[in-house]
Amino acid sequence: MNKQNRIAPVSTTVAVSLGNRSYGIEVGRGLLARAAELVAPVLQQKRVFIVTDSNVAPLYLGALEGHLASAGIRCDHLILPAGEASKDFTHLTQVLDAMLAAKCERSTMVVALGGGVVGDMAGFAASVLLRGVDFIQMPTTLLAQVDSAVGGKTGINTKAGKNLVGAFHQPRLVLADTDTLETLPRRELLAGYAEVAKYGLLGDAAFWSWLESNGATALSGTAAGHDGLRHCIVTACEAKARIVAADEREQGERILLNLGHTFGHALEAEFGYSGALLHGEAVAIGMVQAFDLSVRMGLCPAADLARVRAHFNAVGLPVTPPKTRTLTPATLIGHMAQDKKVKDGAVNFVLAKGVGKAFVSRDVPMAKLEETLRASLSEQP
Ligand code: NAD
Ligand code: GLY
């Protein structure tokens, strides 16, 4: 068969190999419409409880429930208010109460239909409901499709910081329907692209070069862009699947996936999860700061930092925090001390020796950290 006549595969499957908890990530178009057929092999009973949010529900919930119901699968659901502020104890209680009120059983499947907020919340609720039930991720943001829906980290935010209460609980299946990205606001698409870029920066210099040449097209919303985005999602999922299989509980290599996150979480804590700064935007700024710190410590060529800044500028990602409030290095460093990556009182930083060469360091001089943050804050637009 020549190339023109070859039919494109409906979806690509990326395997996450974790013994008897292994699962597949399906990436492609039209997956929600095929949900009944795709979820059937992992259902223990013909019953699901769907958690979604107020933006996603009007777009996809009715159709998904229709497809599942036509295969005889009973659906109950809960719709959370959209946004990071829902990822808290109050809403966790609501989710669990709704699941119990619907008389969910141990064999009922929880489904997370939405972005990372819904995925983290529904996954955590599934991990504690009746001492643990199975769940499926149906991510509808780029960020969730390339990162949060894969790897089993679930949880909520508390006053003390991001994701400080949670559980490792792997999904039984991930359905990343790339058609859903067509309704995603551009700002959210870009925020997800920061996590795509992360995979290039942390360990795949060739993918980073591909992004420099093709990233803007992938974000363009065109047909060519859709193919590019799909390449980004598959590449990111393959990288994450490999890392999670090697280090599920983040004892070693998985720490690299936090490139930009120690800085980014400190910014998010300051901006109060208000929408003024999205998680992916905070991570983009944090990755620039991590590269800047690496340069200041004499570990990374300045030219590599310049490449990161240039590409983020080219696609429209922020490289410095918004100037909507007064920040100081001391406040940000205070938040970093609360980070989950603190070990024996020292913060684990993910630094880089260059593009594609991230590593973990516990030896960051305070003076260099302060210098980096001061420089970043003085540049605030
Ligand atoms: P989100 O879930 O808040 O979604 C972003 C916005 O897009 C929301 O307003 C949502 O309603 C809307 N939306 C979702 N899908 C849509 C669609 N298809 N069309 C139109 N609108 C849509 O945010 P996010 O960026 O997906 O996820 C961020 C969260 O993920 C943070 O809480 C972060 O901590 C978490 N996270 C978790 C992990 C992990 O490993 N568990 C990794 C990275 C990030
Ligand atoms: N997003 C980081 C991780 O999953 O480990």
CSV table of C-alpha atoms and ligand atoms in Angstrom, one decimal:
chain,number,residue,atom,x,y,z
A,1,MET,CA,0.0,0.0,0.0
A,2,ASN,CA,1.5,3.4,-0.9
A,3,LYS,CA,1.7,6.2,1.6
A,4,GLN,CA,-1.3,8.1,0.3
A,5,ASN,CA,-3.7,5.1,0.6
A,6,ARG,CA,-2.6,4.2,4.1
A,7,ILE,CA,-5.4,4.9,6.6
A,8,ALA,CA,-4.2,6.8,9.7
A,9,PRO,CA,-4.6,4.9,12.9
A,10,VAL,CA,-7.6,5.9,14.9
A,11,SER,CA,-5.5,6.2,18.0
A,12,THR,CA,-2.0,5.5,19.3
A,13,THR,CA,-1.6,3.4,22.5
A,14,VAL,CA,1.2,4.2,24.9
A,15,ALA,CA,1.7,1.6,27.6
A,16,VAL,CA,2.5,2.3,31.2
A,17,SER,CA,4.2,-0.8,32.5
A,18,LEU,CA,3.6,-1.3,36.3
A,19,GLY,CA,3.1,-5.0,36.6
A,20,ASN,CA,-0.5,-5.9,37.5
A,21,ARG,CA,-1.3,-2.2,37.6
A,22,SER,CA,-0.2,-1.5,34.0
A,23,TYR,CA,-2.5,0.5,31.8
A,24,GLY,CA,-2.8,2.0,28.4
A,25,ILE,CA,-2.9,5.7,27.3
A,26,GLU,CA,-5.0,6.1,24.1
A,27,VAL,CA,-4.2,9.2,22.2
A,28,GLY,CA,-6.3,10.2,19.2
A,29,ARG,CA,-9.5,11.7,17.7
A,30,GLY,CA,-13.0,10.6,18.5
A,31,LEU,CA,-12.2,8.6,21.6
A,32,LEU,CA,-15.1,9.9,23.8
A,33,ALA,CA,-17.5,8.7,21.1
A,34,ARG,CA,-15.9,5.2,21.4
A,35,ALA,CA,-15.8,5.3,25.2
A,36,ALA,CA,-18.2,2.4,25.8
A,37,GLU,CA,-16.1,0.1,23.7
A,38,LEU,CA,-12.8,1.4,25.1
A,39,VAL,CA,-13.7,1.2,28.8
A,40,ALA,CA,-15.5,-2.2,28.6
A,41,PRO,CA,-12.3,-4.2,29.2
A,42,VAL,CA,-11.6,-2.5,32.5
A,43,LEU,CA,-15.1,-2.2,34.0
A,44,GLN,CA,-16.0,-4.6,36.8
A,45,GLN,CA,-19.6,-3.6,36.7
A,46,LYS,CA,-21.7,-1.6,34.1
A,47,ARG,CA,-21.5,1.5,36.3
A,48,VAL,CA,-19.5,4.6,36.4
A,49,PHE,CA,-19.4,7.8,38.5
A,50,ILE,CA,-18.2,10.7,36.4
A,51,VAL,CA,-16.5,13.8,38.0
A,52,THR,CA,-16.3,16.8,35.7
A,53,ASP,CA,-16.4,20.6,35.9
A,54,SER,CA,-18.8,23.4,35.0
A,55,ASN,CA,-16.9,24.2,31.7
A,56,VAL,CA,-16.4,20.7,30.5
A,57,ALA,CA,-19.9,19.4,31.4
A,58,PRO,CA,-21.9,21.4,28.8
A,59,LEU,CA,-19.4,20.4,26.1
A,60,TYR,CA,-18.8,16.7,26.7
A,61,LEU,CA,-20.8,15.2,29.6
A,62,GLY,CA,-24.1,14.7,27.9
A,63,ALA,CA,-22.5,13.0,24.8
A,64,LEU,CA,-20.3,10.8,26.9
A,65,GLU,CA,-23.2,9.7,29.1
A,66,GLY,CA,-25.2,9.0,26.0
A,67,HIS,CA,-22.5,6.8,24.5
A,68,LEU,CA,-22.0,4.9,27.8
A,69,ALA,CA,-25.8,4.5,28.4
A,70,SER,CA,-26.4,3.1,24.9
A,71,ALA,CA,-24.0,0.3,25.9
A,72,GLY,CA,-26.0,-0.3,29.1
A,73,ILE,CA,-23.6,1.4,31.4
A,74,ARG,CA,-25.3,3.3,34.3
A,75,CYS,CA,-23.8,6.8,34.8
A,76,ASP,CA,-24.0,9.1,37.8
A,77,HIS,CA,-22.1,12.4,37.9
A,78,LEU,CA,-20.9,15.4,39.9
A,79,ILE,CA,-20.1,18.8,38.3
A,80,LEU,CA,-17.5,20.8,40.2
A,81,PRO,CA,-17.0,24.6,39.7
A,82,ALA,CA,-14.3,25.0,37.1
A,83,GLY,CA,-10.9,26.2,38.4
A,84,GLU,CA,-8.0,25.4,40.7
A,85,ALA,CA,-9.9,26.7,43.8
A,86,SER,CA,-12.1,23.5,43.6
A,87,LYS,CA,-9.1,21.3,44.4
A,88,ASP,CA,-9.6,21.6,48.1
A,89,PHE,CA,-11.0,19.7,51.1
A,90,THR,CA,-14.4,21.2,50.9
A,91,HIS,CA,-14.9,20.0,47.4
A,92,LEU,CA,-13.3,16.6,48.1
A,93,THR,CA,-16.0,16.1,50.8
A,94,GLN,CA,-18.7,17.0,48.2
A,95,VAL,CA,-17.3,14.5,45.7
A,96,LEU,CA,-17.2,11.7,48.3
A,97,ASP,CA,-20.6,12.5,49.7
A,98,ALA,CA,-22.1,12.5,46.1
A,99,MET,CA,-20.4,9.1,45.4
A,100,LEU,CA,-21.7,7.6,48.7
A,101,ALA,CA,-25.2,9.1,48.1
A,102,ALA,CA,-25.3,7.4,44.7
A,103,LYS,CA,-24.4,4.2,46.5
A,104,CYS,CA,-21.2,3.6,44.6
A,105,GLU,CA,-19.7,0.2,45.2
A,106,ARG,CA,-16.1,-1.1,45.3
A,107,SER,CA,-16.6,-2.2,41.7
A,108,THR,CA,-18.0,1.1,40.4
A,109,MET,CA,-15.6,2.9,38.1
A,110,VAL,CA,-14.8,6.6,38.8
A,111,VAL,CA,-14.2,8.6,35.6
A,112,ALA,CA,-12.4,11.9,35.6
A,113,LEU,CA,-13.6,14.0,32.6
A,114,GLY,CA,-11.7,17.3,32.5
A,115,GLY,CA,-8.4,18.9,33.1
A,116,GLY,CA,-5.8,18.4,35.8
A,117,VAL,CA,-8.0,19.8,38.6
A,118,VAL,CA,-10.8,17.2,37.9
A,119,GLY,CA,-8.2,14.4,37.4
A,120,ASP,CA,-6.3,15.1,40.6
A,121,MET,CA,-9.6,15.5,42.6
A,122,ALA,CA,-11.4,12.5,41.1
A,123,GLY,CA,-8.3,10.3,41.4
A,124,PHE,CA,-7.8,11.2,45.0
A,125,ALA,CA,-11.5,10.6,45.8
A,126,ALA,CA,-11.2,7.2,44.1
A,127,SER,CA,-8.2,6.4,46.1
A,128,VAL,CA,-10.0,6.8,49.4
A,129,LEU,CA,-13.6,5.9,48.5
A,130,LEU,CA,-14.5,2.6,50.2
A,131,ARG,CA,-10.7,2.3,50.8
A,132,GLY,CA,-10.0,2.6,47.1
A,133,VAL,CA,-11.9,2.1,43.8
A,134,ASP,CA,-10.6,2.1,40.2
A,135,PHE,CA,-10.7,5.1,38.0
A,136,ILE,CA,-10.3,6.2,34.4
A,137,GLN,CA,-8.8,9.5,33.3
A,138,MET,CA,-10.5,11.2,30.3
A,139,PRO,CA,-8.3,14.3,30.1
A,140,THR,CA,-9.6,17.3,28.1
A,141,THR,CA,-6.8,19.8,28.5
A,142,LEU,CA,-3.4,19.6,26.9
A,143,LEU,CA,-1.8,19.8,30.3
A,144,ALA,CA,-3.8,16.8,31.6
A,145,GLN,CA,-3.2,14.8,28.4
A,146,VAL,CA,0.6,15.2,28.6
A,147,ASP,CA,1.1,15.1,32.3
A,148,SER,CA,-1.5,15.1,35.1
A,149,ALA,CA,-3.6,12.2,33.8
A,150,VAL,CA,-0.6,9.9,33.5
A,151,GLY,CA,1.4,8.5,36.4
A,152,GLY,CA,-1.0,8.2,39.3
A,153,LYS,CA,-0.3,11.4,41.3
A,154,THR,CA,-3.6,12.6,42.8
A,155,GLY,CA,-4.4,15.1,45.4
A,156,ILE,CA,-5.6,18.5,46.6
A,157,ASN,CA,-4.2,21.8,47.7
A,158,THR,CA,-4.2,23.1,51.3
A,159,LYS,CA,-3.5,26.5,52.8
A,160,ALA,CA,0.1,25.3,53.2
A,161,GLY,CA,0.6,24.7,49.5
A,162,LYS,CA,0.0,22.8,46.3
A,163,ASN,CA,-0.8,19.1,46.2
A,164,LEU,CA,0.3,18.6,49.8
A,165,VAL,CA,-2.4,16.1,50.5
A,166,GLY,CA,-2.9,13.2,48.1
A,167,ALA,CA,-2.1,9.6,47.1
A,168,PHE,CA,-0.4,7.7,44.4
A,169,HIS,CA,-3.3,5.9,42.7
A,170,GLN,CA,-2.8,4.7,39.1
A,171,PRO,CA,-5.8,5.0,36.6
A,172,ARG,CA,-6.9,1.8,34.9
A,173,LEU,CA,-7.0,3.6,31.5
A,174,VAL,CA,-6.3,7.0,30.0
A,175,LEU,CA,-8.4,8.3,27.1
A,176,ALA,CA,-6.8,11.4,25.6
A,177,ASP,CA,-9.3,12.5,23.0
A,178,THR,CA,-7.4,15.2,21.0
A,179,ASP,CA,-10.7,16.6,19.5
A,180,THR,CA,-11.5,18.0,23.0
A,181,LEU,CA,-8.5,20.4,22.6
A,182,GLU,CA,-10.4,22.3,19.9
A,183,THR,CA,-12.7,23.9,22.6
A,184,LEU,CA,-9.8,24.7,24.9
A,185,PRO,CA,-9.1,28.4,25.3
A,186,ARG,CA,-5.7,29.4,23.8
A,187,ARG,CA,-4.3,30.5,27.2
A,188,GLU,CA,-5.0,27.0,28.6
A,189,LEU,CA,-3.5,25.4,25.5
A,190,LEU,CA,-0.3,27.4,26.0
A,191,ALA,CA,-0.2,26.5,29.7
A,192,GLY,CA,-0.3,22.8,28.7
A,193,TYR,CA,2.4,23.5,26.1
A,194,ALA,CA,4.8,24.5,29.0
A,195,GLU,CA,4.5,20.9,30.3
A,196,VAL,CA,5.2,19.6,26.7
A,197,ALA,CA,8.3,21.8,26.6
A,198,LYS,CA,9.4,20.4,29.9
A,199,TYR,CA,10.0,16.9,28.4
A,200,GLY,CA,12.3,18.4,25.8
A,201,LEU,CA,14.2,20.5,28.4
A,202,LEU,CA,14.6,17.7,31.0
A,203,GLY,CA,15.8,14.9,28.8
A,204,ASP,CA,15.2,15.1,25.1
A,205,ALA,CA,17.2,17.7,23.2
A,206,ALA,CA,16.0,16.4,19.8
A,207,PHE,CA,12.3,16.9,20.8
A,208,TRP,CA,13.2,20.4,22.1
A,209,SER,CA,14.7,21.2,18.7
A,210,TRP,CA,11.5,19.8,17.0
A,211,LEU,CA,9.5,22.1,19.2
A,212,GLU,CA,11.6,25.1,18.3
A,213,SER,CA,10.8,24.4,14.6
A,214,ASN,CA,7.2,23.1,14.9
A,215,GLY,CA,5.8,24.3,18.3
A,216,ALA,CA,4.1,27.4,16.9
A,217,THR,CA,2.3,25.4,14.2
A,218,ALA,CA,1.3,22.7,16.8
A,219,LEU,CA,-0.5,25.5,18.7
A,220,SER,CA,-2.0,27.1,15.6
A,221,GLY,CA,-5.4,25.3,15.7
A,222,THR,CA,-4.9,24.2,12.0
A,223,ALA,CA,-5.1,20.6,10.7
A,224,ALA,CA,-1.3,20.5,10.6
A,225,GLY,CA,-1.3,21.9,14.1
A,226,HIS,CA,-3.6,19.0,15.2
A,227,ASP,CA,-1.1,16.5,13.9
A,228,GLY,CA,1.8,18.4,15.6
A,229,LEU,CA,-0.1,18.5,18.9
A,230,ARG,CA,-0.8,14.7,18.7
A,231,HIS,CA,3.0,14.2,18.1
A,232,CYS,CA,3.6,16.3,21.3
A,233,ILE,CA,1.1,14.3,23.3
A,234,VAL,CA,2.4,10.9,22.2
A,235,THR,CA,6.1,12.0,22.8
A,236,ALA,CA,5.3,13.4,26.2
A,237,CYS,CA,3.2,10.3,27.3
A,238,GLU,CA,6.0,8.0,26.1
A,239,ALA,CA,8.6,9.9,28.1
A,240,LYS,CA,6.3,10.0,31.2
A,241,ALA,CA,5.3,6.4,30.9
A,242,ARG,CA,9.0,5.4,30.8
A,243,ILE,CA,9.9,7.5,33.8
A,244,VAL,CA,6.9,6.4,35.9
A,245,ALA,CA,7.6,2.7,35.1
A,246,ALA,CA,11.2,3.2,36.4
A,247,ASP,CA,10.3,5.3,39.4
A,248,GLU,CA,6.7,5.3,40.3
A,249,ARG,CA,7.1,6.8,43.8
A,250,GLU,CA,9.5,9.6,42.9
A,251,GLN,CA,12.5,8.3,44.6
A,252,GLY,CA,14.9,9.1,41.7
A,253,GLU,CA,14.4,9.9,38.1
A,254,ARG,CA,10.7,11.0,38.5
A,255,ILE,CA,11.9,14.1,40.4
A,256,LEU,CA,13.1,15.4,37.0
A,257,LEU,CA,9.4,15.8,36.0
A,258,ASN,CA,9.3,18.6,38.6
A,259,LEU,CA,11.6,20.8,36.4
A,260,GLY,CA,10.4,24.4,37.0
A,261,HIS,CA,7.8,23.2,39.6
A,262,THR,CA,9.6,24.2,42.9
A,263,PHE,CA,9.8,27.8,41.5
A,264,GLY,CA,6.4,27.5,39.9
A,265,HIS,CA,4.6,26.2,43.0
A,266,ALA,CA,6.0,29.1,45.0
A,267,LEU,CA,4.5,31.5,42.5
A,268,GLU,CA,1.2,29.7,42.5
A,269,ALA,CA,1.0,29.9,46.3
A,270,GLU,CA,1.6,33.7,46.1
A,271,PHE,CA,-1.1,34.2,43.4
A,272,GLY,CA,-3.6,32.1,45.4
A,273,TYR,CA,-4.8,29.8,42.7
A,274,SER,CA,-6.9,32.6,41.4
A,275,GLY,CA,-6.5,32.3,37.7
A,276,ALA,CA,-4.1,35.3,37.6
A,277,LEU,CA,-1.4,32.7,37.0
A,278,LEU,CA,-2.2,29.2,35.6
A,279,HIS,CA,-0.2,26.2,36.7
A,280,GLY,CA,1.4,25.8,33.3
A,281,GLU,CA,2.3,29.5,33.1
A,282,ALA,CA,4.0,29.2,36.6
A,283,VAL,CA,5.9,26.1,35.4
A,284,ALA,CA,7.1,28.0,32.3
A,285,ILE,CA,8.4,30.9,34.4
A,286,GLY,CA,9.8,28.3,36.9
A,287,MET,CA,11.7,26.5,34.1
A,288,VAL,CA,13.3,29.8,33.0
A,289,GLN,CA,14.3,30.5,36.6
A,290,ALA,CA,15.7,26.9,36.9
A,291,PHE,CA,17.9,27.5,33.8
A,292,ASP,CA,18.9,30.9,35.0
A,293,LEU,CA,19.9,29.5,38.4
A,294,SER,CA,21.9,26.8,36.6
A,295,VAL,CA,23.7,29.5,34.5
A,296,ARG,CA,24.5,31.5,37.6
A,297,MET,CA,25.9,28.4,39.3
A,298,GLY,CA,28.2,27.9,36.3
A,299,LEU,CA,26.5,24.7,35.3
A,300,CYS,CA,24.7,25.6,32.1
A,301,PRO,CA,25.7,27.6,29.0
A,302,ALA,CA,24.0,31.0,28.9
A,303,ALA,CA,23.1,30.1,25.2
A,304,ASP,CA,20.7,27.4,26.4
A,305,LEU,CA,18.9,29.7,28.8
A,306,ALA,CA,18.6,32.1,25.8
A,307,ARG,CA,17.0,29.3,23.7
A,308,VAL,CA,14.4,28.6,26.4
A,309,ARG,CA,13.5,32.3,26.7
A,310,ALA,CA,13.4,32.8,23.0
A,311,HIS,CA,11.1,29.8,22.4
A,312,PHE,CA,8.7,30.7,25.2
A,313,ASN,CA,8.6,34.3,23.9
A,314,ALA,CA,8.0,33.0,20.4
A,315,VAL,CA,4.9,30.9,21.3
A,316,GLY,CA,3.6,33.4,23.9
A,317,LEU,CA,4.5,31.8,27.2
A,318,PRO,CA,5.5,34.1,30.1
A,319,VAL,CA,9.1,34.1,31.2
A,320,THR,CA,8.7,36.3,34.3
A,321,PRO,CA,5.9,36.6,36.9
A,322,PRO,CA,3.0,39.0,36.2
A,323,LYS,CA,3.4,42.3,38.0
A,324,THR,CA,0.0,42.2,39.7
A,325,ARG,CA,1.4,42.0,43.2
A,326,THR,CA,4.6,42.7,45.0
A,327,LEU,CA,6.8,39.7,45.4
A,328,THR,CA,10.1,39.3,47.1
A,329,PRO,CA,12.7,36.5,46.9
A,330,ALA,CA,12.2,35.9,50.7
A,331,THR,CA,8.4,35.2,50.3
A,332,LEU,CA,9.1,32.8,47.4
A,333,ILE,CA,11.9,31.0,49.2
A,334,GLY,CA,9.5,30.6,52.2
A,335,HIS,CA,7.0,28.8,50.0
A,336,MET,CA,9.8,26.6,48.6
A,337,ALA,CA,10.6,25.3,52.1
A,338,GLN,CA,7.0,23.8,52.1
A,339,ASP,CA,7.6,21.9,48.9
A,340,LYS,CA,7.1,18.1,48.8
A,341,LYS,CA,10.6,17.8,47.4
A,342,VAL,CA,12.2,19.0,50.7
A,343,LYS,CA,14.3,16.3,52.2
A,344,ASP,CA,16.0,16.6,55.6
A,345,GLY,CA,15.2,20.3,55.5
A,346,ALA,CA,16.9,20.9,52.1
A,347,VAL,CA,15.0,21.7,48.9
A,348,ASN,CA,15.6,19.3,46.0
A,349,PHE,CA,16.1,21.6,42.9
A,350,VAL,CA,15.9,20.3,39.4
A,351,LEU,CA,18.7,22.2,37.5
A,352,ALA,CA,20.1,21.7,34.0
A,353,LYS,CA,23.5,21.3,32.4
A,354,GLY,CA,21.9,22.4,29.2
A,355,VAL,CA,18.8,21.7,27.0
A,356,GLY,CA,17.8,18.0,27.6
A,357,LYS,CA,20.2,17.6,30.5
A,358,ALA,CA,18.3,18.1,33.8
A,359,PHE,CA,19.5,16.7,37.1
A,360,VAL,CA,18.6,17.0,40.8
A,361,SER,CA,20.7,19.1,43.1
A,362,ARG,CA,20.5,19.7,46.9
A,363,ASP,CA,23.4,22.1,46.9
A,364,VAL,CA,22.0,25.3,45.7
A,365,PRO,CA,23.7,28.3,47.5
A,366,MET,CA,21.1,30.6,49.0
A,367,ALA,CA,22.9,33.7,47.5
A,368,LYS,CA,22.5,32.3,44.0
A,369,LEU,CA,18.8,31.4,44.5
A,370,GLU,CA,18.1,34.9,45.8
A,371,GLU,CA,20.1,36.5,42.9
A,372,THR,CA,18.0,34.4,40.4
A,373,LEU,CA,14.7,35.4,42.0
A,374,ARG,CA,15.7,39.1,42.3
A,375,ALA,CA,16.6,39.2,38.7
A,376,SER,CA,13.4,37.5,37.6
A,377,LEU,CA,11.2,39.8,39.8
A,378,SER,CA,13.1,43.0,38.6
A,379,GLU,CA,12.2,41.9,35.0
A,380,GLN,CA,8.5,41.6,35.7
A,381,PRO,CA,6.6,43.1,32.8
B,1,NAD,P1,-8.0,22.8,34.8
B,1,NAD,O1,-8.4,21.4,35.1
B,1,NAD,O2,-8.4,23.9,35.8
B,1,NAD,O3,-8.5,23.1,33.4
B,1,NAD,C1,-8.2,24.4,32.8
B,1,NAD,C2,-9.5,25.1,32.4
B,1,NAD,O4,-9.9,24.6,31.1
B,1,NAD,C3,-10.6,25.0,33.3
B,1,NAD,O5,-11.4,26.2,33.3
B,1,NAD,C4,-11.5,23.9,32.7
B,1,NAD,O6,-12.8,24.0,33.0
B,1,NAD,C5,-11.3,24.2,31.2
B,1,NAD,N1,-11.4,23.1,30.3
B,1,NAD,C6,-11.0,21.8,30.5
B,1,NAD,N2,-11.1,21.1,29.3
B,1,NAD,C7,-11.7,21.9,28.4
B,1,NAD,C8,-12.0,21.8,27.1
B,1,NAD,N3,-11.8,20.7,26.4
B,1,NAD,N4,-12.6,22.9,26.5
B,1,NAD,C9,-12.8,24.0,27.1
B,1,NAD,N5,-12.5,24.2,28.4
B,1,NAD,C10,-11.9,23.2,29.0
B,1,NAD,O7,-6.4,22.9,34.7
B,1,NAD,P2,-5.2,22.0,34.0
B,1,NAD,O8,-4.3,23.0,33.5
B,1,NAD,O9,-5.8,21.0,33.1
B,1,NAD,O10,-4.6,21.3,35.2
B,1,NAD,C11,-3.9,22.0,36.3
B,1,NAD,C12,-3.9,21.1,37.5
B,1,NAD,O11,-3.2,19.9,37.2
B,1,NAD,C13,-3.2,21.7,38.7
B,1,NAD,O12,-4.0,21.6,39.8
B,1,NAD,C14,-1.9,20.9,38.8
B,1,NAD,O13,-1.5,20.9,40.1
B,1,NAD,C15,-2.3,19.6,38.3
B,1,NAD,N6,-1.3,18.8,37.8
B,1,NAD,C16,-1.2,17.5,38.3
B,1,NAD,C17,-0.2,16.7,37.8
B,1,NAD,C18,-0.2,15.2,38.3
B,1,NAD,O14,0.8,14.5,38.0
B,1,NAD,N7,-1.2,14.8,38.9
B,1,NAD,C19,0.7,17.1,36.9
B,1,NAD,C20,0.6,18.4,36.4
B,1,NAD,C21,-0.4,19.3,36.9
B,2,GLY,N1,4.0,16.1,37.2
B,2,GLY,C1,5.0,15.4,37.9
B,2,GLY,C2,4.8,13.9,38.1
B,2,GLY,O1,3.9,13.4,37.6
B,2,GLY,O2,5.7,13.3,38.6
